[in-house]
PDB file of C-alpha atoms in Angstrom:
ATOM      1  CA  SER A   1       1.996 -22.118  28.493  1.00 76.00           C
ATOM      2  CA  GLN A   2       3.135 -18.725  27.271  1.00 78.00           C
ATOM      3  CA  LYS A   3       5.214 -16.743  29.708  1.00 86.00           C
ATOM      4  CA  ILE A   4       7.011 -13.396  29.753  1.00 90.00           C
ATOM      5  CA  GLU A   5       9.613 -12.859  32.469  1.00 92.00           C
ATOM      6  CA  GLN A   6      11.340  -9.626  33.383  1.00 92.00           C
ATOM      7  CA  ASN A   7      13.969  -8.927  36.055  1.00 82.00           C
ATOM      8  CA  SER A   8      12.096  -9.962  39.172  1.00 72.00           C
ATOM      9  CA  GLU A   9      14.116  -7.677  41.411  1.00 80.00           C
ATOM     10  CA  ALA A  10      13.981  -3.907  41.304  1.00 90.00           C
ATOM     11  CA  LEU A  11      17.072  -2.369  39.746  1.00 93.00           C
ATOM     12  CA  ASN A  12      18.972   0.480  41.419  1.00 95.00           C
ATOM     13  CA  ILE A  13      21.821   2.151  39.547  1.00 95.00           C
ATOM     14  CA  GLN A  14      23.925   5.262  39.905  1.00 97.00           C
ATOM     15  CA  GLU A  15      23.251   8.281  37.714  1.00 97.00           C
ATOM     16  CA  GLY A  16      25.370   8.231  34.569  1.00 97.00           C
ATOM     17  CA  LYS A  17      25.635   4.451  34.420  1.00 97.00           C
ATOM     18  CA  THR A  18      23.957   2.190  31.877  1.00 97.00           C
ATOM     19  CA  ALA A  19      20.836   0.358  33.013  1.00 96.00           C
ATOM     20  CA  THR A  20      20.158  -3.033  31.413  1.00 96.00           C
ATOM     21  CA  LEU A  21      16.760  -4.669  31.722  1.00 97.00           C
ATOM     22  CA  THR A  22      15.923  -8.193  30.565  1.00 96.00           C
ATOM     23  CA  CYS A  23      12.824  -9.681  28.989  1.00 96.00           C
ATOM     24  CA  ASN A  24      12.692 -13.439  28.451  1.00 95.00           C
ATOM     25  CA  TYR A  25       9.788 -15.275  26.877  1.00 94.00           C
ATOM     26  CA  THR A  26       8.670 -18.855  26.344  1.00 90.00           C
ATOM     27  CA  ASN A  27       6.200 -20.390  23.897  1.00 86.00           C
ATOM     28  CA  TYR A  28       5.906 -17.240  21.820  1.00 84.00           C
ATOM     29  CA  SER A  29       6.932 -16.699  18.229  1.00 83.00           C
ATOM     30  CA  PRO A  30       6.625 -12.934  18.158  1.00 84.00           C
ATOM     31  CA  ALA A  31       6.898 -10.935  15.000  1.00 82.00           C
ATOM     32  CA  TYR A  32       7.905  -8.005  17.190  1.00 87.00           C
ATOM     33  CA  LEU A  33       8.501  -6.994  20.790  1.00 91.00           C
ATOM     34  CA  GLN A  34       7.662  -3.662  22.407  1.00 93.00           C
ATOM     35  CA  TRP A  35       8.966  -1.760  25.408  1.00 96.00           C
ATOM     36  CA  TYR A  36       6.860   0.641  27.471  1.00 96.00           C
ATOM     37  CA  ARG A  37       7.527   2.942  30.399  1.00 97.00           C
ATOM     38  CA  GLN A  38       5.048   3.273  33.270  1.00 95.00           C
ATOM     39  CA  ASP A  39       5.172   5.911  35.979  1.00 93.00           C
ATOM     40  CA  PRO A  40       3.296   5.356  39.274  1.00 89.00           C
ATOM     41  CA  GLY A  41      -0.442   5.821  38.917  1.00 85.00           C
ATOM     42  CA  ARG A  42      -0.289   6.374  35.165  1.00 89.00           C
ATOM     43  CA  GLY A  43      -0.781   4.316  32.021  1.00 92.00           C
ATOM     44  CA  PRO A  44       2.187   2.847  30.136  1.00 94.00           C
ATOM     45  CA  VAL A  45       3.808   4.914  27.409  1.00 94.00           C
ATOM     46  CA  PHE A  46       5.229   3.276  24.289  1.00 92.00           C
ATOM     47  CA  LEU A  47       9.003   3.596  23.861  1.00 94.00           C
ATOM     48  CA  LEU A  48      10.321   1.249  21.178  1.00 92.00           C
ATOM     49  CA  LEU A  49       9.340  -1.626  18.934  1.00 92.00           C
ATOM     50  CA  ILE A  50      11.834  -4.125  17.527  1.00 92.00           C
ATOM     51  CA  ARG A  51      10.942  -6.658  14.832  1.00 89.00           C
ATOM     52  CA  GLU A  52      12.070 -10.280  14.703  1.00 87.00           C
ATOM     53  CA  ASN A  53      14.429  -9.551  11.804  1.00 88.00           C
ATOM     54  CA  GLU A  54      16.094  -6.649  13.649  1.00 91.00           C
ATOM     55  CA  LYS A  55      18.986  -7.349  16.005  1.00 88.00           C
ATOM     56  CA  GLU A  56      19.187  -3.909  17.529  1.00 95.00           C
ATOM     57  CA  LYS A  57      17.279  -0.651  17.599  1.00 94.00           C
ATOM     58  CA  ARG A  58      18.221   2.729  19.063  1.00 95.00           C
ATOM     59  CA  LYS A  59      16.340   5.853  20.048  1.00 92.00           C
ATOM     60  CA  GLU A  60      18.322   8.619  21.720  1.00 95.00           C
ATOM     61  CA  ARG A  61      19.732   7.064  24.942  1.00 97.00           C
ATOM     62  CA  LEU A  62      17.703   3.866  24.540  1.00 97.00           C
ATOM     63  CA  LYS A  63      18.899   0.665  22.875  1.00 97.00           C
ATOM     64  CA  VAL A  64      16.954  -2.560  22.465  1.00 97.00           C
ATOM     65  CA  THR A  65      18.280  -5.910  21.271  1.00 96.00           C
ATOM     66  CA  PHE A  66      16.226  -8.911  20.225  1.00 94.00           C
ATOM     67  CA  ASP A  67      17.578 -12.466  20.092  1.00 92.00           C
ATOM     68  CA  THR A  68      14.917 -14.850  18.816  1.00 90.00           C
ATOM     69  CA  THR A  69      17.228 -17.831  19.390  1.00 92.00           C
ATOM     70  CA  LEU A  70      17.692 -17.026  23.066  1.00 93.00           C
ATOM     71  CA  LYS A  71      14.093 -15.745  23.219  1.00 93.00           C
ATOM     72  CA  GLN A  72      15.325 -12.629  24.929  1.00 94.00           C
ATOM     73  CA  SER A  73      15.287  -8.875  24.583  1.00 95.00           C
ATOM     74  CA  LEU A  74      17.625  -6.505  26.398  1.00 96.00           C
ATOM     75  CA  PHE A  75      16.696  -2.877  27.044  1.00 97.00           C
ATOM     76  CA  HIS A  76      19.532  -0.449  27.756  1.00 97.00           C
ATOM     77  CA  ILE A  77      19.404   3.134  29.007  1.00 97.00           C
ATOM     78  CA  THR A  78      22.770   4.815  28.654  1.00 97.00           C
ATOM     79  CA  ALA A  79      23.875   7.834  30.717  1.00 97.00           C
ATOM     80  CA  SER A  80      20.937   7.206  33.023  1.00 97.00           C
ATOM     81  CA  GLN A  81      19.256  10.079  34.870  1.00 97.00           C
ATOM     82  CA  PRO A  82      16.994  10.178  37.940  1.00 97.00           C
ATOM     83  CA  ALA A  83      14.149  11.099  35.548  1.00 97.00           C
ATOM     84  CA  ASP A  84      14.527   7.644  33.989  1.00 98.00           C
ATOM     85  CA  SER A  85      13.249   6.090  37.226  1.00 97.00           C
ATOM     86  CA  ALA A  86      10.065   4.182  36.370  1.00 96.00           C
ATOM     87  CA  THR A  87       8.775   0.695  35.688  1.00 95.00           C
ATOM     88  CA  TYR A  88       9.646  -0.674  32.266  1.00 97.00           C
ATOM     89  CA  LEU A  89       7.413  -3.244  30.615  1.00 96.00           C
ATOM     90  CA  CYS A  90       8.062  -5.502  27.662  1.00 95.00           C
ATOM     91  CA  ALA A  91       5.144  -6.717  25.579  1.00 93.00           C
ATOM     92  CA  LEU A  92       4.622  -9.420  22.969  1.00 89.00           C
ATOM     93  CA  GLU A  93       1.830 -10.336  20.639  1.00 80.00           C
ATOM     94  CA  GLY A  94       0.364 -13.622  21.888  1.00 70.00           C
ATOM     95  CA  SER A  95      -1.535 -16.454  20.252  1.00 62.00           C
ATOM     96  CA  ALA A  96      -4.773 -14.498  20.250  1.00 64.00           C
ATOM     97  CA  ARG A  97      -2.996 -11.631  18.484  1.00 68.00           C
ATOM     98  CA  GLN A  98      -3.334  -9.553  21.606  1.00 77.00           C
ATOM     99  CA  LEU A  99      -0.486  -7.749  23.278  1.00 83.00           C
ATOM    100  CA  THR A 100       0.599  -9.445  26.506  1.00 86.00           C
ATOM    101  CA  PHE A 101       2.682  -7.487  28.983  1.00 90.00           C
ATOM    102  CA  GLY A 102       5.393  -8.666  31.331  1.00 91.00           C
ATOM    103  CA  SER A 103       5.171  -7.722  34.999  1.00 89.00           C
ATOM    104  CA  GLY A 104       7.791  -5.018  34.523  1.00 93.00           C
ATOM    105  CA  THR A 105      11.079  -4.059  36.128  1.00 95.00           C
ATOM    106  CA  GLN A 106      11.188  -1.121  38.522  1.00 95.00           C
ATOM    107  CA  LEU A 107      14.251   1.014  37.829  1.00 96.00           C
ATOM    108  CA  THR A 108      15.567   3.630  40.259  1.00 97.00           C
ATOM    109  CA  VAL A 109      18.408   5.902  39.180  1.00 97.00           C
ATOM    110  CA  LEU A 110      20.169   7.335  42.203  1.00 96.00           C
ATOM    111  CA  PRO A 111      21.610  10.878  42.003  1.00 92.00           C
TER     112      PRO A 111
ATOM    113  CA  GLU B   1       0.729  12.976  24.332  1.00 55.00           C
ATOM    114  CA  ALA B   2      -1.931  10.439  23.390  1.00 62.00           C
ATOM    115  CA  ASP B   3      -5.518  11.664  22.910  1.00 90.00           C
ATOM    116  CA  ILE B   4      -7.204   9.095  25.086  1.00 95.00           C
ATOM    117  CA  TYR B   5      -9.217  10.070  28.122  1.00 95.00           C
ATOM    118  CA  GLN B   6     -10.654   8.278  31.092  1.00 97.00           C
ATOM    119  CA  THR B   7     -13.165   9.465  33.663  1.00 96.00           C
ATOM    120  CA  PRO B   8     -13.365   9.456  36.547  1.00 96.00           C
ATOM    121  CA  ARG B   9      -9.700   9.353  37.559  1.00 95.00           C
ATOM    122  CA  TYR B  10     -10.608   8.208  41.068  1.00 96.00           C
ATOM    123  CA  LEU B  11     -13.789   6.601  42.348  1.00 97.00           C
ATOM    124  CA  VAL B  12     -14.749   5.450  45.838  1.00 97.00           C
ATOM    125  CA  ILE B  13     -18.047   3.623  45.934  1.00 96.00           C
ATOM    126  CA  GLY B  14     -20.038   1.292  48.149  1.00 96.00           C
ATOM    127  CA  THR B  15     -20.663  -2.396  47.547  1.00 97.00           C
ATOM    128  CA  GLY B  16     -23.572  -3.189  45.266  1.00 96.00           C
ATOM    129  CA  LYS B  17     -23.516   0.060  43.293  1.00 96.00           C
ATOM    130  CA  LYS B  18     -23.541   0.102  39.510  1.00 96.00           C
ATOM    131  CA  ILE B  19     -20.625   2.002  37.964  1.00 96.00           C
ATOM    132  CA  THR B  20     -19.514   2.938  34.479  1.00 97.00           C
ATOM    133  CA  LEU B  21     -15.936   3.851  33.684  1.00 97.00           C
ATOM    134  CA  GLU B  22     -15.674   6.076  30.631  1.00 98.00           C
ATOM    135  CA  CYS B  23     -12.980   5.896  27.954  1.00 98.00           C
ATOM    136  CA  SER B  24     -12.777   8.055  24.844  1.00 97.00           C
ATOM    137  CA  GLN B  25     -10.159   8.504  22.151  1.00 97.00           C
ATOM    138  CA  THR B  26      -9.970  11.069  19.374  1.00 94.00           C
ATOM    139  CA  MET B  27      -7.428   9.264  17.200  1.00 92.00           C
ATOM    140  CA  GLY B  28      -9.971   7.307  15.158  1.00 92.00           C
ATOM    141  CA  HIS B  29      -8.509   3.982  16.281  1.00 93.00           C
ATOM    142  CA  ASP B  30     -10.608   0.886  15.626  1.00 93.00           C
ATOM    143  CA  LYS B  31      -8.974  -1.257  18.325  1.00 93.00           C
ATOM    144  CA  MET B  32      -9.592  -0.472  21.984  1.00 95.00           C
ATOM    145  CA  TYR B  33      -8.756  -2.340  25.179  1.00 95.00           C
ATOM    146  CA  TRP B  34      -9.445  -2.440  28.915  1.00 96.00           C
ATOM    147  CA  TYR B  35      -6.756  -3.645  31.320  1.00 95.00           C
ATOM    148  CA  GLN B  36      -6.863  -4.221  35.047  1.00 95.00           C
ATOM    149  CA  GLN B  37      -3.736  -3.602  37.100  1.00 93.00           C
ATOM    150  CA  ASP B  38      -3.177  -3.963  40.829  1.00 91.00           C
ATOM    151  CA  PRO B  39      -0.333  -1.934  42.409  1.00 84.00           C
ATOM    152  CA  GLY B  40       3.072  -3.322  41.448  1.00 79.00           C
ATOM    153  CA  MET B  41       1.502  -6.084  39.407  1.00 84.00           C
ATOM    154  CA  GLU B  42       1.223  -6.796  35.702  1.00 85.00           C
ATOM    155  CA  LEU B  43      -1.438  -5.586  33.319  1.00 89.00           C
ATOM    156  CA  HIS B  44      -4.234  -8.029  32.610  1.00 90.00           C
ATOM    157  CA  LEU B  45      -6.404  -7.679  29.519  1.00 90.00           C
ATOM    158  CA  ILE B  46     -10.090  -7.920  30.469  1.00 93.00           C
ATOM    159  CA  HIS B  47     -11.882  -6.686  27.313  1.00 95.00           C
ATOM    160  CA  TYR B  48     -11.068  -5.603  23.792  1.00 93.00           C
ATOM    161  CA  SER B  49     -12.829  -4.385  20.696  1.00 95.00           C
ATOM    162  CA  TYR B  50     -11.834  -4.359  17.040  1.00 93.00           C
ATOM    163  CA  GLY B  51     -14.459  -1.823  16.060  1.00 94.00           C
ATOM    164  CA  VAL B  52     -18.053  -0.724  16.432  1.00 96.00           C
ATOM    165  CA  ASN B  53     -20.322  -3.522  17.713  1.00 95.00           C
ATOM    166  CA  SER B  54     -17.314  -5.781  18.319  1.00 94.00           C
ATOM    167  CA  THR B  55     -16.396  -6.779  21.895  1.00 95.00           C
ATOM    168  CA  GLU B  56     -14.414  -9.715  23.233  1.00 92.00           C
ATOM    169  CA  LYS B  57     -13.335 -10.931  26.647  1.00 91.00           C
ATOM    170  CA  GLY B  58      -9.640 -10.899  27.417  1.00 87.00           C
ATOM    171  CA  ASP B  59      -7.321 -13.238  29.264  1.00 78.00           C
ATOM    172  CA  LEU B  60      -8.499 -12.325  32.751  1.00 81.00           C
ATOM    173  CA  SER B  61     -12.036 -13.228  33.675  1.00 77.00           C
ATOM    174  CA  SER B  62     -13.974 -10.158  34.700  1.00 82.00           C
ATOM    175  CA  GLU B  63     -17.512  -9.513  35.886  1.00 89.00           C
ATOM    176  CA  SER B  64     -17.535  -6.256  33.987  1.00 93.00           C
ATOM    177  CA  THR B  65     -19.139  -5.664  30.599  1.00 94.00           C
ATOM    178  CA  VAL B  66     -18.262  -3.307  27.762  1.00 96.00           C
ATOM    179  CA  SER B  67     -19.996  -1.778  24.765  1.00 96.00           C
ATOM    180  CA  ARG B  68     -18.773  -0.181  21.544  1.00 97.00           C
ATOM    181  CA  ILE B  69     -21.510   1.810  19.898  1.00 97.00           C
ATOM    182  CA  ARG B  70     -19.209   4.554  18.618  1.00 96.00           C
ATOM    183  CA  THR B  71     -15.612   4.261  17.441  1.00 96.00           C
ATOM    184  CA  GLU B  72     -14.345   6.814  19.916  1.00 96.00           C
ATOM    185  CA  HIS B  73     -16.123   5.512  22.998  1.00 97.00           C
ATOM    186  CA  PHE B  74     -15.547   2.256  24.952  1.00 98.00           C
ATOM    187  CA  PRO B  75     -17.208   2.327  28.379  1.00 98.00           C
ATOM    188  CA  LEU B  76     -16.821  -0.408  30.995  1.00 97.00           C
ATOM    189  CA  THR B  77     -19.678  -1.230  33.380  1.00 96.00           C
ATOM    190  CA  LEU B  78     -19.833  -3.079  36.674  1.00 94.00           C
ATOM    191  CA  GLU B  79     -23.458  -3.908  37.499  1.00 93.00           C
ATOM    192  CA  SER B  80     -22.793  -4.534  41.190  1.00 94.00           C
ATOM    193  CA  ALA B  81     -19.455  -3.407  42.564  1.00 94.00           C
ATOM    194  CA  ARG B  82     -17.657  -5.533  45.152  1.00 95.00           C
ATOM    195  CA  PRO B  83     -14.460  -4.972  47.183  1.00 96.00           C
ATOM    196  CA  SER B  84     -12.719  -7.531  44.940  1.00 93.00           C
ATOM    197  CA  HIS B  85     -13.181  -5.075  42.052  1.00 95.00           C
ATOM    198  CA  THR B  86     -10.862  -2.586  43.747  1.00 96.00           C
ATOM    199  CA  SER B  87      -8.037  -1.981  41.269  1.00 95.00           C
ATOM    200  CA  GLN B  88      -6.742   0.378  38.608  1.00 96.00           C
ATOM    201  CA  TYR B  89      -8.471   0.170  35.228  1.00 97.00           C
ATOM    202  CA  LEU B  90      -6.543   1.284  32.163  1.00 96.00           C
ATOM    203  CA  CYS B  91      -8.067   1.914  28.764  1.00 97.00           C
ATOM    204  CA  ALA B  92      -5.977   1.813  25.593  1.00 96.00           C
ATOM    205  CA  SER B  93      -6.381   2.114  21.860  1.00 95.00           C
ATOM    206  CA  SER B  94      -4.005   1.006  19.159  1.00 92.00           C
ATOM    207  CA  GLY B  95      -3.157   2.403  15.792  1.00 85.00           C
ATOM    208  CA  TRP B  96      -0.477   2.444  13.145  1.00 79.00           C
ATOM    209  CA  SER B  97       2.289   5.022  13.273  1.00 74.00           C
ATOM    210  CA  GLY B  98       5.575   4.914  11.412  1.00 71.00           C
ATOM    211  CA  GLY B  99       4.793   1.456  10.049  1.00 71.00           C
ATOM    212  CA  GLN B 100       4.136  -0.111  13.436  1.00 75.00           C
ATOM    213  CA  GLU B 101       1.102  -0.733  15.588  1.00 79.00           C
ATOM    214  CA  THR B 102       1.399   0.535  19.153  1.00 86.00           C
ATOM    215  CA  GLN B 103      -0.929   0.990  22.067  1.00 90.00           C
ATOM    216  CA  TYR B 104      -1.777   4.330  23.607  1.00 93.00           C
ATOM    217  CA  PHE B 105      -2.971   4.302  27.189  1.00 95.00           C
ATOM    218  CA  GLY B 106      -5.258   6.596  29.090  1.00 95.00           C
ATOM    219  CA  PRO B 107      -4.347   7.869  32.566  1.00 93.00           C
ATOM    220  CA  GLY B 108      -6.390   5.156  34.294  1.00 95.00           C
ATOM    221  CA  THR B 109      -9.246   5.040  36.790  1.00 97.00           C
ATOM    222  CA  ARG B 110      -8.386   4.039  40.320  1.00 96.00           C
ATOM    223  CA  LEU B 111     -11.420   2.289  41.819  1.00 97.00           C
ATOM    224  CA  LEU B 112     -11.970   1.599  45.511  1.00 97.00           C
ATOM    225  CA  VAL B 113     -15.043  -0.391  46.507  1.00 97.00           C
ATOM    226  CA  LEU B 114     -15.859  -0.264  50.194  1.00 96.00           C
TER     227      LEU B 114
END
């Protein structure tokens, strides 16, 4: 069956450090992968999309990599700030051409 | 900021009541979605629509129903609310921007059924 797995444990890092979040998937052949941010009690907000033929994508302090051989995407936040604290979700297009979300990784950046 | 709205934001209601959760978007998107999310848990797709008069059930079985009579409006109805329906309901629409299709979410409706 199709599965999306993100860091099961919450991630705590010190301000200024780089946060790295992992998204692994099985039984998908995605044309692209997306990352969203969700704050408590609010809907997710789209951050980045990376296509299967792209190895890396950057947007300001964010960097996403996509390895279709390892079936893994890494999401990096450099020079992290307390305002980056949130839950980060990866999402893939599934067999029914609908976006399926991972359970998310809760990131806390400590001042 | 996405132009997608949900009302009410919070709703506390007794068992057996009929409720309708409203969702509207002003972006002209054809595709719209309803997700259910419990605190700290993943999003589950319960309904989606590809356009007017098109509705489909999602991955998670739900006793709710939806309608799509107008492009901008995608309400979700529970005929008889039960405590098991207590959850957060998120509406989304998707459109193309910068050569990619992404989803835009509303703020959600937090439902508590007593």
